[in-house]
Amino acid sequence: MIDFTTPMGDQLHVRLRAAADAAPVIADDASGATVVLRHQDVEALAHDRRLAGVGLAVFDLMGITSGPLRGWYGGLMFTNDGPPHDRLRSLVSRAFTPRAVDELRADTAAMATELSRPVRADGGGDLVPAFARLAMRVMCRLLGVPDDDVDGFAAWADALSPVFGMMDDRQIAAATTAIDQMLAYVDDLASRRRRDPADDLITGLLAVEDGGERLTHEELVAMVANLLVGGHDTTTSQIGCSLLTMLRSPDEAARLVATPDLLTSATAETIRYEPSLPIVPRTTNDLVSIAGHDVPPGSLITLCTAAANREPSTWRDADRVDIARFTRPDTPRLLSFGAGPHYCLGAALARLTVDEVIRSVIIDSPAPMTLTEDPATIPWRMVLGRAPARLSVAA
Ligand code: HEM
């Protein structure tokens, strides 16, 4: 049994390999889900319209049948499929463009440099708290939220990150307060931008129109909160996973210093090797046959991207970190951001943020930073994404 509600550190990969060596799919007894392990099956099923997201099934299980949290969550891209999903996605994509993301690179690089500087000045420190706010700062810059309000947004996003799984009563109460406050703030900011446009994503979302369709004010407000919550813990956790991967691979870190053009590929490789999100959950609308196993309609499916990322028959030297891997044209597809209609809308932003963290810690370091503890003994944490709880380094 593999318990995906725990982070598992290196054990995640050990257990997944043992499972995948035995069978292409396994049963998760706790959730009743069929766990899909092979790259080709995960990729094909992510595109398969007979599968849908888990929608509000977890809310039903928790007994949250009405209220602001359910209202918000039920209107997101994650929880909708078919035409309602595609309409939202098409509208948001018109403003949240690769160009809008690219324009953030210089600011993100400056923020990452500023955050790593004290660690270097002190001769070392813990890189986890050092970069804890970076992802939120970058997203707030993109949206047009003033820097002074970043901490408040991070606190709301922290309280809201557990909504993607089972929550206890305390978490439900905290998430409900957070969504009320976050929506009220964004509602006010969007109204101000309507009167007084700025060069930011909220203004861009107000302006989008696609085939005569626009986002309603409520949809826009919910969508901004969707981007903030979807991108906060995932990216923050990936920063930790990616730094751990580079720091425990000193030869590859030295190769990156000598060849900084490999940065984009190095980032993808760290996300393949140590993903913050190991799975993507789905439900079936129809009978689906996976590697000879029939899965009836209404079943839970867990697409295990972490197993797919390291499948030995798909990847050359699957368990080796190779920062040039993603420069080769025959490289398989990285599945950590999903695939198909729900492919992560923030993937370019997440990659850019991780790029700039790796640049500040590895490439721009006058001398290599080194881990001061054995990676095998580092504790892990998990909210939405899994991540090392600390990364103590000497600098
Ligand atoms: C390393 C960081 C990240 C990872 C690993 C990640 C992963 C994912 C995955 C696996 C999905 C697909 C879910 C599914 O198929 O059900 C997804 C969807 C999504 N992500 Fe991300 N994500 C990251 C960062 C971000 C950021 C920074 C944002 C926003 C700024 C974002 C916004 C979204 C949204 C809105 C969706 C829903 C898309 C849809 O349903 O059409 N993500 N993400």
Short mmCIF file of C-alpha atoms and ligand atoms in Angstrom, two decimals:
data_model
loop_
_atom_site.label_atom_id
_atom_site.label_comp_id
_atom_site.label_asym_id
_atom_site.label_seq_id
_atom_site.Cartn_x
_atom_site.Cartn_y
_atom_site.Cartn_z
CA MET A 1 0.00 0.00 0.00
CA ILE A 2 1.28 3.46 -0.88
CA ASP A 3 -0.24 6.28 1.17
CA PHE A 4 -0.24 9.37 -1.04
CA THR A 5 -1.46 11.53 1.85
CA THR A 6 2.07 11.34 3.30
CA PRO A 7 5.15 12.89 1.66
CA MET A 8 7.44 9.80 1.85
CA GLY A 9 10.75 11.39 0.80
CA ASP A 10 13.01 8.92 -1.02
CA GLN A 11 10.69 6.08 0.03
CA LEU A 12 8.12 7.31 -2.48
CA HIS A 13 10.35 6.27 -5.36
CA VAL A 14 11.46 3.01 -3.74
CA ARG A 15 7.85 1.93 -3.16
CA LEU A 16 6.63 3.04 -6.57
CA ARG A 17 9.42 1.13 -8.31
CA ALA A 18 8.62 -2.05 -6.35
CA ALA A 19 4.92 -1.67 -7.24
CA ALA A 20 5.60 -0.90 -10.92
CA ASP A 21 7.96 -3.88 -11.22
CA ALA A 22 5.07 -6.10 -10.14
CA ALA A 23 2.15 -4.64 -12.13
CA PRO A 24 1.19 -1.66 -14.34
CA VAL A 25 -1.73 -0.74 -12.05
CA ILE A 26 -2.31 -1.28 -8.32
CA ALA A 27 -5.32 -0.90 -6.03
CA ASP A 28 -5.24 1.78 -3.32
CA ASP A 29 -7.19 0.03 -0.56
CA ALA A 30 -7.71 3.23 1.49
CA SER A 31 -9.43 5.25 -1.27
CA GLY A 32 -10.54 2.38 -3.51
CA ALA A 33 -8.72 4.06 -6.42
CA THR A 34 -6.93 2.28 -9.24
CA VAL A 35 -3.38 3.66 -9.31
CA VAL A 36 -1.90 3.88 -12.82
CA LEU A 37 1.90 3.67 -12.90
CA ARG A 38 3.12 3.48 -16.52
CA HIS A 39 4.06 6.62 -18.45
CA GLN A 40 2.12 5.67 -21.60
CA ASP A 41 -1.06 4.91 -19.62
CA VAL A 42 -0.84 8.08 -17.48
CA GLU A 43 -0.32 10.25 -20.57
CA ALA A 44 -3.15 8.61 -22.55
CA LEU A 45 -5.61 8.75 -19.63
CA ALA A 46 -4.84 12.42 -18.89
CA HIS A 47 -6.12 13.17 -22.41
CA ASP A 48 -9.11 10.80 -22.18
CA ARG A 49 -12.45 12.64 -21.98
CA ARG A 50 -14.09 9.53 -20.45
CA LEU A 51 -12.24 10.59 -17.28
CA ALA A 52 -13.15 13.72 -15.32
CA GLY A 53 -11.68 15.54 -12.33
CA VAL A 54 -12.86 14.48 -8.87
CA GLY A 55 -15.19 17.50 -8.82
CA LEU A 56 -16.97 17.93 -5.50
CA ALA A 57 -16.77 14.25 -4.47
CA VAL A 58 -14.39 15.01 -1.59
CA PHE A 59 -16.64 17.87 -0.40
CA ASP A 60 -19.59 15.45 -0.39
CA LEU A 61 -17.53 12.99 1.67
CA MET A 62 -16.69 15.76 4.18
CA GLY A 63 -20.37 16.71 4.42
CA ILE A 64 -19.82 20.25 3.05
CA THR A 65 -23.05 20.49 1.06
CA SER A 66 -23.37 24.29 0.84
CA GLY A 67 -21.63 27.52 1.85
CA PRO A 68 -18.98 29.84 0.43
CA LEU A 69 -16.16 27.27 0.31
CA ARG A 70 -18.17 24.80 -1.76
CA GLY A 71 -19.56 27.62 -3.90
CA TRP A 72 -16.05 28.81 -4.76
CA TYR A 73 -14.48 25.38 -5.21
CA GLY A 74 -17.32 24.16 -7.41
CA GLY A 75 -16.75 26.97 -9.90
CA LEU A 76 -13.04 26.40 -10.53
CA MET A 77 -11.29 24.95 -13.57
CA PHE A 78 -10.13 21.98 -11.45
CA THR A 79 -13.69 20.94 -10.58
CA ASN A 80 -15.37 21.46 -13.96
CA ASP A 81 -15.21 19.46 -17.16
CA GLY A 82 -16.50 19.74 -20.70
CA PRO A 83 -17.87 23.03 -22.09
CA PRO A 84 -18.06 24.97 -18.72
CA HIS A 85 -14.40 24.14 -18.06
CA ASP A 86 -13.28 24.88 -21.60
CA ARG A 87 -15.04 28.27 -21.59
CA LEU A 88 -13.34 29.38 -18.35
CA ARG A 89 -9.98 28.10 -19.50
CA SER A 90 -10.19 29.76 -22.87
CA LEU A 91 -11.06 33.13 -21.31
CA VAL A 92 -8.35 32.99 -18.63
CA SER A 93 -5.73 31.82 -21.16
CA ARG A 94 -6.28 34.94 -23.26
CA ALA A 95 -4.91 37.11 -20.45
CA PHE A 96 -2.59 34.63 -18.66
CA THR A 97 -0.31 34.29 -21.69
CA PRO A 98 3.30 33.05 -22.02
CA ARG A 99 4.26 36.67 -22.76
CA ALA A 100 2.69 37.91 -19.49
CA VAL A 101 4.73 35.24 -17.67
CA ASP A 102 7.99 35.99 -19.53
CA GLU A 103 7.74 39.63 -18.54
CA LEU A 104 8.08 38.56 -14.89
CA ARG A 105 11.49 36.95 -15.32
CA ALA A 106 13.66 39.93 -14.40
CA ASP A 107 11.57 40.74 -11.30
CA THR A 108 11.58 37.08 -10.22
CA ALA A 109 15.36 36.86 -10.67
CA ALA A 110 15.82 39.98 -8.53
CA MET A 111 13.54 38.60 -5.79
CA ALA A 112 15.35 35.23 -5.75
CA THR A 113 18.73 36.95 -5.52
CA GLU A 114 17.51 39.12 -2.65
CA LEU A 115 16.17 36.08 -0.77
CA SER A 116 19.33 33.98 -1.14
CA ARG A 117 21.67 36.85 -0.19
CA PRO A 118 21.21 36.64 3.62
CA VAL A 119 21.90 32.89 3.60
CA ARG A 120 25.16 33.51 1.79
CA ALA A 121 26.07 36.50 3.98
CA ASP A 122 25.56 34.36 7.12
CA GLY A 123 27.77 31.56 5.76
CA GLY A 124 24.73 29.30 5.51
CA GLY A 125 21.20 28.76 6.75
CA ASP A 126 17.94 27.05 5.86
CA LEU A 127 16.81 27.56 2.26
CA VAL A 128 13.21 26.47 2.97
CA PRO A 129 12.13 29.56 4.98
CA ALA A 130 14.37 31.71 2.77
CA PHE A 131 12.20 30.98 -0.30
CA ALA A 132 8.86 30.38 1.48
CA ARG A 133 7.25 33.57 0.16
CA LEU A 134 8.79 33.73 -3.33
CA ALA A 135 6.03 31.93 -5.28
CA MET A 136 3.34 34.11 -3.70
CA ARG A 137 5.33 37.29 -4.29
CA VAL A 138 5.71 36.42 -7.98
CA MET A 139 2.01 35.59 -8.38
CA CYS A 140 0.96 38.77 -6.59
CA ARG A 141 3.27 40.79 -8.87
CA LEU A 142 1.62 39.13 -11.89
CA LEU A 143 -1.90 39.82 -10.65
CA GLY A 144 -1.24 43.35 -9.45
CA VAL A 145 -1.56 42.74 -5.69
CA PRO A 146 0.65 45.25 -3.80
CA ASP A 147 3.81 43.79 -2.18
CA ASP A 148 2.59 44.83 1.29
CA ASP A 149 -0.36 42.44 0.99
CA VAL A 150 1.69 39.35 0.02
CA ASP A 151 1.88 37.98 3.58
CA GLY A 152 -1.89 38.18 3.97
CA PHE A 153 -2.40 36.33 0.68
CA ALA A 154 0.11 33.67 1.67
CA ALA A 155 -1.77 33.11 4.96
CA TRP A 156 -5.09 32.74 3.08
CA ALA A 157 -3.51 30.43 0.50
CA ASP A 158 -1.95 28.33 3.30
CA ALA A 159 -5.39 27.94 4.87
CA LEU A 160 -6.93 27.08 1.50
CA SER A 161 -4.31 24.61 0.21
CA PRO A 162 -5.86 21.64 2.11
CA VAL A 163 -9.14 22.03 0.11
CA PHE A 164 -7.79 19.62 -2.50
CA GLY A 165 -7.94 16.73 -0.01
CA MET A 166 -9.84 15.58 3.09
CA MET A 167 -9.94 18.32 5.75
CA ASP A 168 -10.73 18.12 9.46
CA ASP A 169 -13.19 20.55 11.16
CA ARG A 170 -10.44 22.99 12.12
CA GLN A 171 -9.12 23.11 8.54
CA ILE A 172 -12.65 23.57 7.14
CA ALA A 173 -13.26 26.53 9.49
CA ALA A 174 -9.89 28.13 8.62
CA ALA A 175 -10.42 27.62 4.87
CA THR A 176 -13.95 29.10 5.06
CA THR A 177 -12.69 32.25 6.81
CA ALA A 178 -9.81 32.52 4.34
CA ILE A 179 -12.00 32.26 1.23
CA ASP A 180 -14.43 34.89 2.58
CA GLN A 181 -11.56 37.30 3.23
CA MET A 182 -9.67 36.55 0.02
CA LEU A 183 -12.74 36.94 -2.19
CA ALA A 184 -13.66 40.22 -0.47
CA TYR A 185 -10.14 41.57 -1.06
CA VAL A 186 -10.02 40.49 -4.72
CA ASP A 187 -13.56 41.79 -5.29
CA ASP A 188 -12.46 45.23 -4.08
CA LEU A 189 -9.21 45.14 -6.10
CA ALA A 190 -11.05 44.09 -9.28
CA SER A 191 -13.58 46.92 -8.81
CA ARG A 192 -10.72 49.40 -8.43
CA ARG A 193 -9.01 48.06 -11.59
CA ARG A 194 -12.26 48.37 -13.50
CA ARG A 195 -12.29 52.10 -12.67
CA ASP A 196 -8.56 52.55 -12.94
CA PRO A 197 -6.85 49.95 -15.24
CA ALA A 198 -3.22 48.95 -14.61
CA ASP A 199 -0.64 46.79 -16.40
CA ASP A 200 -1.48 43.57 -14.55
CA LEU A 201 -3.34 40.27 -14.94
CA ILE A 202 -6.47 41.40 -13.08
CA THR A 203 -6.87 44.24 -15.57
CA GLY A 204 -6.11 41.77 -18.38
CA LEU A 205 -8.82 39.39 -17.13
CA LEU A 206 -11.32 42.27 -16.98
CA ALA A 207 -10.64 42.99 -20.64
CA VAL A 208 -10.81 39.47 -22.11
CA GLU A 209 -13.54 38.53 -24.47
CA ASP A 210 -13.75 35.33 -26.49
CA GLY A 211 -16.51 34.69 -29.04
CA GLY A 212 -18.74 37.26 -27.32
CA GLU A 213 -18.13 35.62 -23.91
CA ARG A 214 -16.66 37.42 -20.90
CA LEU A 215 -15.90 36.37 -17.35
CA THR A 216 -18.56 37.65 -14.95
CA HIS A 217 -17.27 39.70 -12.02
CA GLU A 218 -17.85 36.73 -9.66
CA GLU A 219 -16.03 34.36 -12.03
CA LEU A 220 -13.10 36.72 -12.29
CA VAL A 221 -12.81 37.02 -8.51
CA ALA A 222 -13.06 33.23 -8.07
CA MET A 223 -10.49 32.70 -10.82
CA VAL A 224 -7.92 34.98 -9.25
CA ALA A 225 -8.29 33.02 -6.01
CA ASN A 226 -7.99 29.79 -8.08
CA LEU A 227 -4.65 30.91 -9.53
CA LEU A 228 -3.31 31.97 -6.13
CA VAL A 229 -4.31 28.78 -4.35
CA GLY A 230 -3.36 26.47 -7.26
CA GLY A 231 0.08 28.00 -7.57
CA HIS A 232 1.14 28.69 -3.98
CA ASP A 233 1.91 25.44 -2.16
CA THR A 234 2.61 23.52 -5.39
CA THR A 235 5.38 25.90 -6.49
CA THR A 236 6.74 26.52 -2.98
CA SER A 237 7.01 22.76 -2.43
CA GLN A 238 8.61 22.27 -5.85
CA ILE A 239 11.26 24.87 -5.02
CA GLY A 240 12.29 22.68 -2.05
CA CYS A 241 12.20 19.46 -4.11
CA SER A 242 14.21 21.02 -6.94
CA LEU A 243 16.83 22.57 -4.65
CA LEU A 244 17.26 19.27 -2.81
CA THR A 245 17.81 17.53 -6.16
CA MET A 246 20.48 20.00 -7.29
CA LEU A 247 22.22 20.12 -3.90
CA ARG A 248 22.45 16.33 -3.66
CA SER A 249 23.87 16.15 -7.22
CA PRO A 250 27.05 18.26 -6.92
CA ASP A 251 28.48 17.04 -10.25
CA GLU A 252 25.35 18.13 -12.10
CA ALA A 253 25.36 21.43 -10.17
CA ALA A 254 28.95 22.05 -11.32
CA ARG A 255 27.92 21.15 -14.90
CA LEU A 256 25.14 23.76 -14.68
CA VAL A 257 27.54 26.42 -13.43
CA ALA A 258 29.79 25.65 -16.41
CA THR A 259 26.83 25.52 -18.86
CA PRO A 260 24.11 27.91 -17.62
CA ASP A 261 22.21 27.50 -20.92
CA LEU A 262 21.04 24.18 -19.50
CA LEU A 263 18.96 25.95 -16.82
CA THR A 264 15.52 25.33 -18.37
CA SER A 265 16.31 21.67 -18.92
CA ALA A 266 17.79 21.39 -15.40
CA THR A 267 14.57 22.75 -13.90
CA ALA A 268 12.46 20.22 -15.84
CA GLU A 269 14.82 17.45 -14.75
CA THR A 270 14.47 18.35 -11.05
CA ILE A 271 10.67 18.34 -11.44
CA ARG A 272 10.84 14.92 -13.10
CA TYR A 273 13.21 13.50 -10.51
CA GLU A 274 11.54 14.92 -7.38
CA PRO A 275 7.99 16.14 -8.03
CA SER A 276 6.04 18.09 -5.42
CA LEU A 277 2.79 16.59 -6.74
CA PRO A 278 3.12 12.83 -7.27
CA ILE A 279 -0.43 12.14 -8.48
CA VAL A 280 -3.37 13.56 -10.41
CA PRO A 281 -6.80 12.26 -9.30
CA ARG A 282 -9.58 11.38 -11.74
CA THR A 283 -13.00 9.71 -11.85
CA THR A 284 -14.40 7.58 -14.68
CA ASN A 285 -17.61 8.50 -16.54
CA ASP A 286 -17.55 5.28 -18.52
CA LEU A 287 -16.02 1.82 -18.51
CA VAL A 288 -12.27 2.22 -19.07
CA SER A 289 -9.81 -0.57 -19.71
CA ILE A 290 -6.30 0.09 -18.41
CA ALA A 291 -3.52 -2.38 -19.17
CA GLY A 292 -6.11 -5.17 -19.32
CA HIS A 293 -7.97 -4.07 -16.14
CA ASP A 294 -11.58 -3.00 -16.56
CA VAL A 295 -12.50 -0.02 -14.39
CA PRO A 296 -16.27 0.62 -14.12
CA PRO A 297 -17.92 4.06 -14.43
CA GLY A 298 -17.93 6.12 -11.21
CA SER A 299 -14.53 4.80 -10.04
CA LEU A 300 -11.57 6.77 -8.71
CA ILE A 301 -8.34 6.66 -10.73
CA THR A 302 -5.00 7.96 -9.49
CA LEU A 303 -2.67 8.92 -12.34
CA CYS A 304 0.73 8.45 -10.70
CA THR A 305 2.91 10.97 -12.49
CA ALA A 306 5.77 10.33 -10.03
CA ALA A 307 5.97 6.69 -11.13
CA ALA A 308 5.63 7.67 -14.81
CA ASN A 309 8.45 10.20 -14.35
CA ARG A 310 10.89 7.44 -13.45
CA GLU A 311 9.72 4.48 -15.50
CA PRO A 312 12.92 2.69 -16.59
CA SER A 313 11.56 1.60 -19.98
CA THR A 314 10.55 5.20 -20.82
CA TRP A 315 13.52 7.19 -19.54
CA ARG A 316 17.19 6.46 -20.14
CA ASP A 317 18.89 6.15 -16.70
CA ALA A 318 15.60 7.02 -15.02
CA ASP A 319 17.09 7.25 -11.51
CA ARG A 320 20.00 9.50 -12.54
CA VAL A 321 19.81 13.30 -12.49
CA ASP A 322 20.83 14.50 -15.97
CA ILE A 323 20.37 18.24 -16.37
CA ALA A 324 20.70 18.02 -20.18
CA ARG A 325 17.94 15.40 -20.51
CA PHE A 326 15.27 17.85 -21.67
CA THR A 327 17.45 19.30 -24.43
CA ARG A 328 17.20 16.05 -26.44
CA PRO A 329 14.44 15.95 -29.04
CA ASP A 330 13.43 12.34 -28.29
CA THR A 331 12.85 13.05 -24.57
CA PRO A 332 9.47 11.79 -23.31
CA ARG A 333 6.90 14.19 -21.99
CA LEU A 334 7.21 15.45 -18.40
CA LEU A 335 3.86 14.60 -16.79
CA SER A 336 4.18 16.47 -13.47
CA PHE A 337 1.95 19.28 -14.74
CA GLY A 338 -0.64 16.82 -16.07
CA ALA A 339 -1.63 16.67 -19.74
CA GLY A 340 -4.77 17.17 -21.79
CA PRO A 341 -7.64 19.57 -21.06
CA HIS A 342 -6.57 20.28 -17.45
CA TYR A 343 -2.84 20.69 -18.20
CA CYS A 344 -1.51 23.08 -15.55
CA LEU A 345 -2.30 26.62 -16.56
CA GLY A 346 0.55 27.93 -14.39
CA ALA A 347 3.26 25.54 -15.64
CA ALA A 348 5.28 28.28 -17.36
CA LEU A 349 5.12 30.47 -14.26
CA ALA A 350 6.12 27.59 -11.98
CA ARG A 351 9.05 26.66 -14.23
CA LEU A 352 10.22 30.29 -14.40
CA THR A 353 10.08 30.61 -10.60
CA VAL A 354 12.06 27.39 -10.08
CA ASP A 355 14.55 28.48 -12.80
CA GLU A 356 15.30 31.69 -10.95
CA VAL A 357 15.71 29.95 -7.59
CA ILE A 358 18.18 27.46 -9.10
CA ARG A 359 19.99 30.31 -10.82
CA SER A 360 20.35 32.27 -7.56
CA VAL A 361 21.47 29.29 -5.45
CA ILE A 362 23.51 27.23 -7.91
CA ILE A 363 24.65 29.32 -10.91
CA ASP A 364 25.20 32.71 -9.26
CA SER A 365 26.88 31.31 -6.16
CA PRO A 366 30.56 32.37 -5.90
CA ALA A 367 31.23 29.03 -4.16
CA PRO A 368 28.92 25.99 -4.17
CA MET A 369 26.38 25.78 -1.35
CA THR A 370 26.49 22.35 0.29
CA LEU A 371 23.94 20.45 2.35
CA THR A 372 25.01 20.12 5.97
CA GLU A 373 22.97 16.97 6.58
CA ASP A 374 22.54 13.64 4.89
CA PRO A 375 19.58 14.00 2.46
CA ALA A 376 18.22 10.66 3.69
CA THR A 377 17.63 12.11 7.19
CA ILE A 378 15.88 15.32 6.13
CA PRO A 379 12.25 15.32 7.34
CA TRP A 380 9.49 15.92 4.79
CA ARG A 381 6.23 17.85 5.05
CA MET A 382 3.06 17.87 3.02
CA VAL A 383 0.11 20.23 2.62
CA LEU A 384 -0.88 20.04 -1.04
CA GLY A 385 2.61 19.35 -2.36
CA ARG A 386 5.34 17.24 -0.72
CA ALA A 387 8.62 18.94 0.16
CA PRO A 388 11.69 18.69 2.38
CA ALA A 389 10.88 20.46 5.67
CA ARG A 390 14.37 22.01 5.83
CA LEU A 391 17.42 22.42 3.61
CA SER A 392 20.31 23.40 5.84
CA VAL A 393 23.30 24.53 3.81
CA ALA A 394 26.78 25.88 4.31
CA ALA A 395 27.57 28.76 1.96
C1 HEM B 1 5.42 23.25 -9.56
C2 HEM B 1 4.25 23.84 -9.43
C3 HEM B 1 2.97 23.28 -9.98
C4 HEM B 1 2.61 21.98 -10.19
C5 HEM B 1 3.43 20.71 -9.92
C6 HEM B 1 1.27 22.00 -10.73
C7 HEM B 1 0.58 20.86 -11.13
C8 HEM B 1 -0.66 20.87 -11.73
C9 HEM B 1 -1.33 19.70 -12.25
C10 HEM B 1 -0.80 18.27 -12.16
C11 HEM B 1 -2.50 20.11 -12.77
C12 HEM B 1 -3.53 19.24 -13.48
C13 HEM B 1 -4.61 18.82 -12.53
C14 HEM B 1 -5.58 17.88 -13.20
O1 HEM B 1 -5.32 17.38 -14.30
O2 HEM B 1 -6.60 17.58 -12.57
C15 HEM B 1 -2.59 21.54 -12.59
C16 HEM B 1 -3.67 22.31 -12.97
C17 HEM B 1 -3.73 23.67 -12.74
N1 HEM B 1 -2.75 24.49 -12.22
FE1 HEM B 1 -0.93 23.90 -11.63
N2 HEM B 1 0.85 23.29 -10.82
C18 HEM B 1 1.85 24.11 -10.41
C19 HEM B 1 1.85 25.49 -10.39
C20 HEM B 1 0.78 26.28 -10.75
C21 HEM B 1 0.75 27.73 -10.75
C22 HEM B 1 1.95 28.61 -10.41
C23 HEM B 1 -0.51 28.11 -11.08
C24 HEM B 1 -1.10 29.49 -11.23
C25 HEM B 1 -0.49 30.61 -11.29
C26 HEM B 1 -1.27 26.92 -11.34
C27 HEM B 1 -2.59 26.90 -11.72
C28 HEM B 1 -3.25 25.78 -12.16
C29 HEM B 1 -4.62 25.80 -12.65
C30 HEM B 1 -5.53 27.02 -12.74
C31 HEM B 1 -4.92 24.48 -13.02
C32 HEM B 1 -6.27 23.97 -13.53
C33 HEM B 1 -6.24 23.91 -15.03
C34 HEM B 1 -7.49 23.29 -15.57
O3 HEM B 1 -8.21 22.60 -14.85
O4 HEM B 1 -7.74 23.50 -16.78
N3 HEM B 1 -0.46 25.82 -11.13
N4 HEM B 1 -1.45 21.98 -11.97
#
